[in-house]
């Protein structure tokens, strides 16, 4: 029906019942399995970010500081991390790699329609930043840019969870409301940013004159 432009027929009670039964029989078990793996991925990523010391990386700027608490010795991930942290890293890397393959398959299947879904962009940002964050640890490398990527990945991970929970009937309407509010907010900010920019330029123009006036008042007092 969607293919032939008859989406209004999907609201028919018979179609709704059929779609609900297909979802319960086929879609819901796969969705629960996917959600379970994602929650495990999110838990391990959150655990690693919270427990592994973020200062334990090569950062020459921080090394010059006397208050820096990190060691300057050569970094070896196997010696710095616990067994559970090592397992977490391997699972996170494997999960990202498998989802890269799934996203490519979905891109080939959907074609240009793939780029119309904002969730796909969030997924790519999540998996790319997570890979940048975790892969160097496997080669005993830890750099400052990794933790920058890690901060982005942990945020996008919870944002992706929001979209994933949107497939539940009780949460779907709220996710749609959130997206619509964000779109409206961006439109409003883009409009009022013109006035904010003009208001800021006004002060940039009047600032030299204000400084001259202040200097004159100081000279009179002297």
Short mmCIF file of N, CA, C and O in Angstrom, two decimals, residues 73-177:
data_model
loop_
_atom_site.label_atom_id
_atom_site.label_comp_id
_atom_site.label_asym_id
_atom_site.label_seq_id
_atom_site.Cartn_x
_atom_site.Cartn_y
_atom_site.Cartn_z
N UNK A 73 54.58 7.11 31.97
CA UNK A 73 55.16 5.88 31.46
C UNK A 73 54.45 5.45 30.18
O UNK A 73 53.36 5.91 29.87
N UNK A 74 55.08 4.53 29.47
CA UNK A 74 54.49 4.02 28.24
C UNK A 74 53.17 3.33 28.56
O UNK A 74 53.08 2.51 29.47
N UNK A 75 52.18 3.65 27.75
CA UNK A 75 50.83 3.13 28.01
C UNK A 75 50.70 1.73 27.43
O UNK A 75 51.00 1.49 26.26
N UNK A 76 50.27 0.79 28.26
CA UNK A 76 49.96 -0.58 27.84
C UNK A 76 48.56 -0.89 28.34
O UNK A 76 48.32 -0.95 29.55
N UNK A 77 47.65 -1.05 27.41
CA UNK A 77 46.25 -1.21 27.78
C UNK A 77 46.01 -2.46 28.62
O UNK A 77 45.21 -2.46 29.55
N UNK A 78 46.69 -3.54 28.29
CA UNK A 78 46.50 -4.79 29.02
C UNK A 78 46.85 -4.64 30.49
O UNK A 78 46.23 -5.28 31.36
N UNK A 79 47.84 -3.80 30.78
CA UNK A 79 48.25 -3.61 32.17
C UNK A 79 47.41 -2.56 32.89
O UNK A 79 47.32 -2.58 34.12
N UNK A 80 46.84 -1.63 32.14
CA UNK A 80 46.08 -0.54 32.75
C UNK A 80 44.62 -0.89 32.99
O UNK A 80 43.97 -0.30 33.85
N UNK A 81 44.08 -1.82 32.21
CA UNK A 81 42.65 -2.14 32.27
C UNK A 81 42.42 -3.44 33.02
O UNK A 81 43.30 -4.32 33.08
N UNK A 82 41.23 -3.55 33.57
CA UNK A 82 40.82 -4.80 34.21
C UNK A 82 40.33 -5.79 33.15
O UNK A 82 40.16 -5.44 31.98
N UNK A 83 40.10 -7.01 33.58
CA UNK A 83 39.64 -8.04 32.65
C UNK A 83 38.28 -7.68 32.06
O UNK A 83 38.04 -7.85 30.86
N UNK A 84 37.40 -7.17 32.90
CA UNK A 84 36.07 -6.81 32.41
C UNK A 84 36.13 -5.63 31.45
O UNK A 84 35.35 -5.56 30.49
N UNK A 85 37.04 -4.70 31.67
CA UNK A 85 37.20 -3.58 30.74
C UNK A 85 37.73 -4.05 29.39
O UNK A 85 37.31 -3.54 28.35
N UNK A 86 38.63 -5.01 29.41
CA UNK A 86 39.14 -5.56 28.15
C UNK A 86 38.03 -6.28 27.39
O UNK A 86 37.88 -6.12 26.17
N UNK A 87 37.22 -7.06 28.11
CA UNK A 87 36.09 -7.74 27.48
C UNK A 87 35.10 -6.71 26.92
O UNK A 87 34.56 -6.89 25.82
N UNK A 88 34.90 -5.64 27.66
CA UNK A 88 33.98 -4.59 27.21
C UNK A 88 34.45 -3.97 25.90
O UNK A 88 33.66 -3.76 24.97
N UNK A 89 35.75 -3.69 25.81
CA UNK A 89 36.29 -3.08 24.59
C UNK A 89 36.11 -4.01 23.40
O UNK A 89 35.69 -3.58 22.31
N UNK A 90 36.39 -5.29 23.58
CA UNK A 90 36.26 -6.23 22.47
C UNK A 90 34.80 -6.37 22.03
O UNK A 90 34.51 -6.44 20.83
N UNK A 91 33.88 -6.40 22.98
CA UNK A 91 32.47 -6.49 22.60
C UNK A 91 32.02 -5.22 21.88
O UNK A 91 31.28 -5.29 20.89
N UNK A 92 32.45 -4.06 22.35
CA UNK A 92 32.06 -2.79 21.72
C UNK A 92 32.58 -2.73 20.29
O UNK A 92 31.86 -2.33 19.36
N UNK A 93 33.83 -3.14 20.09
CA UNK A 93 34.41 -3.13 18.74
C UNK A 93 33.66 -4.09 17.82
O UNK A 93 33.34 -3.77 16.68
N UNK A 94 33.37 -5.29 18.32
CA UNK A 94 32.65 -6.27 17.52
C UNK A 94 31.24 -5.78 17.20
O UNK A 94 30.75 -5.95 16.07
N UNK A 95 30.59 -5.14 18.16
CA UNK A 95 29.23 -4.63 17.93
C UNK A 95 29.24 -3.53 16.87
O UNK A 95 28.37 -3.50 15.99
N UNK A 96 30.20 -2.64 16.95
CA UNK A 96 30.29 -1.56 15.95
C UNK A 96 30.58 -2.13 14.56
O UNK A 96 29.98 -1.68 13.57
N UNK A 97 31.47 -3.10 14.48
CA UNK A 97 31.82 -3.69 13.19
C UNK A 97 30.60 -4.38 12.56
O UNK A 97 30.34 -4.22 11.36
N UNK A 98 29.85 -5.13 13.36
CA UNK A 98 28.67 -5.81 12.83
C UNK A 98 27.60 -4.82 12.39
O UNK A 98 26.92 -5.02 11.38
N UNK A 99 27.47 -3.72 13.11
CA UNK A 99 26.46 -2.72 12.74
C UNK A 99 26.90 -1.90 11.54
O UNK A 99 26.04 -1.39 10.80
N UNK A 100 28.19 -1.75 11.34
CA UNK A 100 28.66 -1.13 10.10
C UNK A 100 28.18 -1.94 8.90
O UNK A 100 27.71 -1.39 7.90
N UNK A 101 28.30 -3.25 9.00
CA UNK A 101 27.85 -4.12 7.91
C UNK A 101 26.34 -4.01 7.71
O UNK A 101 25.85 -3.92 6.58
N UNK A 102 25.59 -3.98 8.81
CA UNK A 102 24.14 -3.87 8.72
C UNK A 102 23.72 -2.54 8.11
O UNK A 102 22.77 -2.49 7.30
N UNK A 103 24.41 -1.47 8.45
CA UNK A 103 24.07 -0.16 7.89
C UNK A 103 24.36 -0.11 6.40
O UNK A 103 23.61 0.49 5.63
N UNK A 104 25.45 -0.73 5.98
CA UNK A 104 25.78 -0.76 4.55
C UNK A 104 24.74 -1.57 3.78
O UNK A 104 24.31 -1.18 2.69
N UNK A 105 24.32 -2.69 4.35
CA UNK A 105 23.27 -3.50 3.71
C UNK A 105 21.97 -2.70 3.61
O UNK A 105 21.28 -2.71 2.58
N UNK A 106 21.64 -1.99 4.67
CA UNK A 106 20.43 -1.16 4.65
C UNK A 106 20.54 -0.04 3.62
O UNK A 106 19.57 0.30 2.95
N UNK A 107 21.73 0.54 3.49
CA UNK A 107 21.95 1.59 2.50
C UNK A 107 21.75 1.07 1.08
O UNK A 107 21.12 1.72 0.24
N UNK A 108 22.27 -0.12 0.81
CA UNK A 108 22.11 -0.72 -0.51
C UNK A 108 20.65 -1.04 -0.78
O UNK A 108 20.14 -0.86 -1.89
N UNK A 109 19.95 -1.49 0.25
CA UNK A 109 18.55 -1.89 0.08
C UNK A 109 17.63 -0.68 -0.09
O UNK A 109 16.74 -0.68 -0.95
N UNK A 110 17.84 0.36 0.71
CA UNK A 110 16.93 1.52 0.69
C UNK A 110 17.29 2.54 -0.38
O UNK A 110 16.42 3.31 -0.80
N UNK A 111 18.53 2.58 -0.80
CA UNK A 111 18.93 3.57 -1.80
C UNK A 111 18.96 4.98 -1.22
O UNK A 111 19.39 5.20 -0.08
N UNK A 112 18.46 5.93 -1.99
CA UNK A 112 18.49 7.33 -1.56
C UNK A 112 17.53 7.60 -0.40
O UNK A 112 17.69 8.60 0.32
N UNK A 113 16.54 6.75 -0.21
CA UNK A 113 15.63 6.94 0.92
C UNK A 113 16.35 6.75 2.26
O UNK A 113 15.86 7.20 3.30
N UNK A 114 17.48 6.10 2.22
CA UNK A 114 18.26 5.89 3.45
C UNK A 114 18.68 7.21 4.07
O UNK A 114 18.75 7.34 5.30
N UNK A 115 18.92 8.22 3.24
CA UNK A 115 19.41 9.51 3.73
C UNK A 115 18.29 10.41 4.23
O UNK A 115 18.57 11.51 4.70
N UNK A 116 17.06 9.97 4.13
CA UNK A 116 15.93 10.77 4.62
C UNK A 116 15.63 10.54 6.09
O UNK A 116 14.81 11.26 6.67
N UNK A 117 16.26 9.54 6.68
CA UNK A 117 16.00 9.19 8.07
C UNK A 117 17.13 9.73 8.94
O UNK A 117 18.30 9.35 8.76
N UNK A 118 16.80 10.59 9.89
CA UNK A 118 17.82 11.18 10.76
C UNK A 118 18.45 10.14 11.68
O UNK A 118 19.60 10.29 12.12
N UNK A 119 17.72 9.07 11.95
CA UNK A 119 18.26 8.02 12.82
C UNK A 119 19.50 7.37 12.20
O UNK A 119 20.42 6.97 12.93
N UNK A 120 19.55 7.28 10.88
CA UNK A 120 20.71 6.68 10.22
C UNK A 120 21.96 7.54 10.43
O UNK A 120 23.06 7.00 10.61
N UNK A 121 21.79 8.85 10.39
CA UNK A 121 22.93 9.73 10.63
C UNK A 121 23.45 9.57 12.06
O UNK A 121 24.67 9.56 12.29
N UNK A 122 22.53 9.45 13.00
CA UNK A 122 22.93 9.27 14.40
C UNK A 122 23.66 7.94 14.58
O UNK A 122 24.66 7.85 15.32
N UNK A 123 23.18 6.91 13.90
CA UNK A 123 23.83 5.61 13.99
C UNK A 123 25.27 5.67 13.46
O UNK A 123 26.19 5.12 14.07
N UNK A 124 25.46 6.35 12.34
CA UNK A 124 26.80 6.45 11.78
C UNK A 124 27.73 7.25 12.69
O UNK A 124 28.89 6.89 12.88
N UNK A 125 27.23 8.34 13.24
CA UNK A 125 28.04 9.13 14.17
C UNK A 125 28.41 8.29 15.38
O UNK A 125 29.56 8.31 15.86
N UNK A 126 27.46 7.51 15.87
CA UNK A 126 27.71 6.66 17.04
C UNK A 126 28.79 5.63 16.76
O UNK A 126 29.76 5.51 17.52
N UNK A 127 28.66 4.90 15.67
CA UNK A 127 29.59 3.81 15.41
C UNK A 127 30.98 4.32 15.00
O UNK A 127 31.99 3.71 15.35
N UNK A 128 31.02 5.44 14.29
CA UNK A 128 32.33 5.99 13.89
C UNK A 128 33.08 6.52 15.11
O UNK A 128 34.26 6.22 15.31
N UNK A 129 32.41 7.32 15.93
CA UNK A 129 33.08 7.88 17.11
C UNK A 129 33.43 6.80 18.12
O UNK A 129 34.49 6.87 18.77
N UNK A 130 32.59 5.79 18.25
CA UNK A 130 32.90 4.70 19.17
C UNK A 130 34.11 3.90 18.68
O UNK A 130 34.96 3.49 19.47
N UNK A 131 34.20 3.70 17.37
CA UNK A 131 35.36 3.00 16.82
C UNK A 131 36.63 3.81 17.02
O UNK A 131 37.69 3.25 17.36
N UNK A 132 36.55 5.12 16.80
CA UNK A 132 37.72 5.97 17.03
C UNK A 132 38.13 5.93 18.50
O UNK A 132 39.32 5.97 18.83
N UNK A 133 37.16 5.81 19.37
CA UNK A 133 37.44 5.79 20.81
C UNK A 133 38.04 4.47 21.27
O UNK A 133 38.96 4.45 22.10
N UNK A 134 37.56 3.36 20.75
CA UNK A 134 37.93 2.06 21.30
C UNK A 134 39.06 1.35 20.55
O UNK A 134 39.88 0.68 21.18
N UNK A 135 39.12 1.48 19.24
CA UNK A 135 40.10 0.71 18.47
C UNK A 135 41.55 0.97 18.89
O UNK A 135 42.33 0.01 19.01
N UNK A 136 41.98 2.22 19.11
CA UNK A 136 43.39 2.42 19.48
C UNK A 136 43.80 1.72 20.78
O UNK A 136 44.98 1.41 20.95
N UNK A 137 42.85 1.47 21.67
CA UNK A 137 43.20 0.76 22.90
C UNK A 137 43.73 -0.64 22.61
O UNK A 137 44.59 -1.15 23.34
N UNK A 138 43.21 -1.26 21.56
CA UNK A 138 43.65 -2.61 21.23
C UNK A 138 45.09 -2.63 20.73
O UNK A 138 45.72 -3.69 20.69
N UNK A 139 45.60 -1.47 20.31
CA UNK A 139 46.99 -1.36 19.86
C UNK A 139 47.85 -0.61 20.88
O UNK A 139 48.88 -0.04 20.53
N UNK A 140 47.37 -0.61 22.13
CA UNK A 140 48.10 0.03 23.24
C UNK A 140 48.36 1.51 22.96
O UNK A 140 49.45 2.03 23.23
N UNK A 141 47.35 2.17 22.43
CA UNK A 141 47.42 3.60 22.17
C UNK A 141 46.27 4.30 22.88
O UNK A 141 45.14 3.81 22.87
N UNK A 142 46.59 5.42 23.49
CA UNK A 142 45.55 6.22 24.15
C UNK A 142 45.90 7.69 23.98
O UNK A 142 46.92 8.16 24.50
N UNK A 143 45.08 8.39 23.22
CA UNK A 143 45.35 9.79 22.89
C UNK A 143 44.18 10.66 23.31
O UNK A 143 43.08 10.17 23.56
N UNK A 144 44.44 11.94 23.33
CA UNK A 144 43.41 12.89 23.77
C UNK A 144 42.19 12.88 22.84
O UNK A 144 41.05 12.97 23.31
N UNK A 145 42.44 12.76 21.53
CA UNK A 145 41.32 12.81 20.59
C UNK A 145 40.37 11.63 20.78
O UNK A 145 39.19 11.72 20.44
N UNK A 146 40.89 10.52 21.32
CA UNK A 146 40.01 9.37 21.58
C UNK A 146 38.92 9.72 22.57
O UNK A 146 37.76 9.35 22.40
N UNK A 147 39.31 10.44 23.62
CA UNK A 147 38.33 10.77 24.65
C UNK A 147 37.36 11.84 24.18
O UNK A 147 36.23 11.91 24.67
N UNK A 148 37.79 12.67 23.25
CA UNK A 148 36.85 13.60 22.64
C UNK A 148 35.80 12.83 21.84
O UNK A 148 34.60 13.10 21.92
N UNK A 149 36.28 11.84 21.06
CA UNK A 149 35.35 10.98 20.32
C UNK A 149 34.48 10.18 21.27
O UNK A 149 33.30 9.94 21.01
N UNK A 150 35.07 9.76 22.41
CA UNK A 150 34.29 9.01 23.39
C UNK A 150 33.16 9.82 24.00
O UNK A 150 32.07 9.30 24.26
N UNK A 151 33.41 11.11 24.23
CA UNK A 151 32.35 11.96 24.78
C UNK A 151 31.21 12.12 23.78
O UNK A 151 30.03 12.17 24.16
N UNK A 152 31.55 12.19 22.50
CA UNK A 152 30.50 12.28 21.47
C UNK A 152 29.75 10.96 21.36
O UNK A 152 28.52 10.92 21.22
N UNK A 153 30.48 9.86 21.44
CA UNK A 153 29.85 8.54 21.27
C UNK A 153 28.90 8.23 22.41
O UNK A 153 27.82 7.66 22.18
N UNK A 154 29.26 8.59 23.64
CA UNK A 154 28.38 8.27 24.76
C UNK A 154 27.09 9.09 24.70
O UNK A 154 26.01 8.62 25.09
N UNK A 155 27.18 10.31 24.18
CA UNK A 155 25.97 11.13 24.02
C UNK A 155 25.08 10.57 22.92
O UNK A 155 23.86 10.41 23.11
N UNK A 156 25.67 10.26 21.78
CA UNK A 156 24.88 9.73 20.67
C UNK A 156 24.34 8.34 20.99
O UNK A 156 23.31 7.93 20.44
N UNK A 157 25.02 7.60 21.87
CA UNK A 157 24.53 6.27 22.25
C UNK A 157 23.19 6.38 22.98
O UNK A 157 22.25 5.62 22.71
N UNK A 158 23.09 7.33 23.90
CA UNK A 158 21.82 7.51 24.61
C UNK A 158 20.77 8.17 23.72
O UNK A 158 19.58 7.93 23.89
N UNK A 159 21.22 9.00 22.77
CA UNK A 159 20.27 9.57 21.82
C UNK A 159 19.71 8.49 20.91
O UNK A 159 18.51 8.49 20.59
N UNK A 160 20.56 7.55 20.49
CA UNK A 160 20.08 6.43 19.67
C UNK A 160 19.13 5.54 20.45
O UNK A 160 18.19 4.97 19.88
N UNK A 161 19.37 5.41 21.76
CA UNK A 161 18.44 4.63 22.59
C UNK A 161 17.06 5.28 22.61
O UNK A 161 16.04 4.57 22.64
N UNK A 162 17.03 6.59 22.57
CA UNK A 162 15.75 7.30 22.52
C UNK A 162 14.96 6.91 21.27
O UNK A 162 13.75 6.63 21.34
N UNK A 163 15.65 6.86 20.14
CA UNK A 163 14.98 6.46 18.90
C UNK A 163 14.59 4.99 18.93
O UNK A 163 13.54 4.61 18.40
N UNK A 164 15.42 4.18 19.56
CA UNK A 164 15.13 2.75 19.61
C UNK A 164 13.90 2.47 20.47
O UNK A 164 13.08 1.61 20.13
N UNK A 165 13.76 3.20 21.56
CA UNK A 165 12.58 3.03 22.41
C UNK A 165 11.33 3.60 21.76
O UNK A 165 10.21 3.29 22.18
N UNK A 166 11.52 4.45 20.75
CA UNK A 166 10.37 5.02 20.06
C UNK A 166 9.53 4.00 19.31
O UNK A 166 8.41 4.31 18.90
N UNK A 167 10.06 2.80 19.13
CA UNK A 167 9.29 1.75 18.46
C UNK A 167 8.23 1.13 19.37
O UNK A 167 7.37 0.40 18.89
N UNK A 168 8.33 1.39 20.67
CA UNK A 168 7.25 0.98 21.56
C UNK A 168 6.06 1.91 21.38
O UNK A 168 6.21 3.11 21.15
N UNK A 169 4.87 1.34 21.50
CA UNK A 169 3.66 2.13 21.30
C UNK A 169 3.54 3.25 22.33
O UNK A 169 3.06 4.34 22.03
N UNK A 170 3.97 2.98 23.56
CA UNK A 170 3.80 3.98 24.62
C UNK A 170 4.81 5.11 24.52
O UNK A 170 4.60 6.19 25.09
N UNK A 171 5.92 4.89 23.79
CA UNK A 171 6.96 5.92 23.68
C UNK A 171 7.00 6.58 22.31
O UNK A 171 7.58 7.66 22.17
N UNK A 172 6.40 5.95 21.32
CA UNK A 172 6.53 6.45 19.95
C UNK A 172 6.05 7.87 19.77
O UNK A 172 6.71 8.70 19.14
N UNK A 173 4.90 8.20 20.36
CA UNK A 173 4.33 9.53 20.19
C UNK A 173 5.22 10.59 20.81
O UNK A 173 5.36 11.71 20.30
N UNK A 174 5.89 10.24 21.93
CA UNK A 174 6.75 11.21 22.60
C UNK A 174 8.05 11.45 21.82
O UNK A 174 8.57 12.57 21.82
N UNK A 175 8.54 10.43 21.17
CA UNK A 175 9.73 10.60 20.33
C UNK A 175 9.40 11.49 19.14
O UNK A 175 10.19 12.38 18.77
N UNK A 176 8.23 11.29 18.55
CA UNK A 176 7.81 12.15 17.44
C UNK A 176 7.65 13.59 17.91
O UNK A 176 8.06 14.54 17.22
N UNK A 177 7.06 13.77 19.09
CA UNK A 177 6.91 15.12 19.65
C UNK A 177 8.28 15.76 19.88
O UNK A 177 8.47 16.95 19.60
#
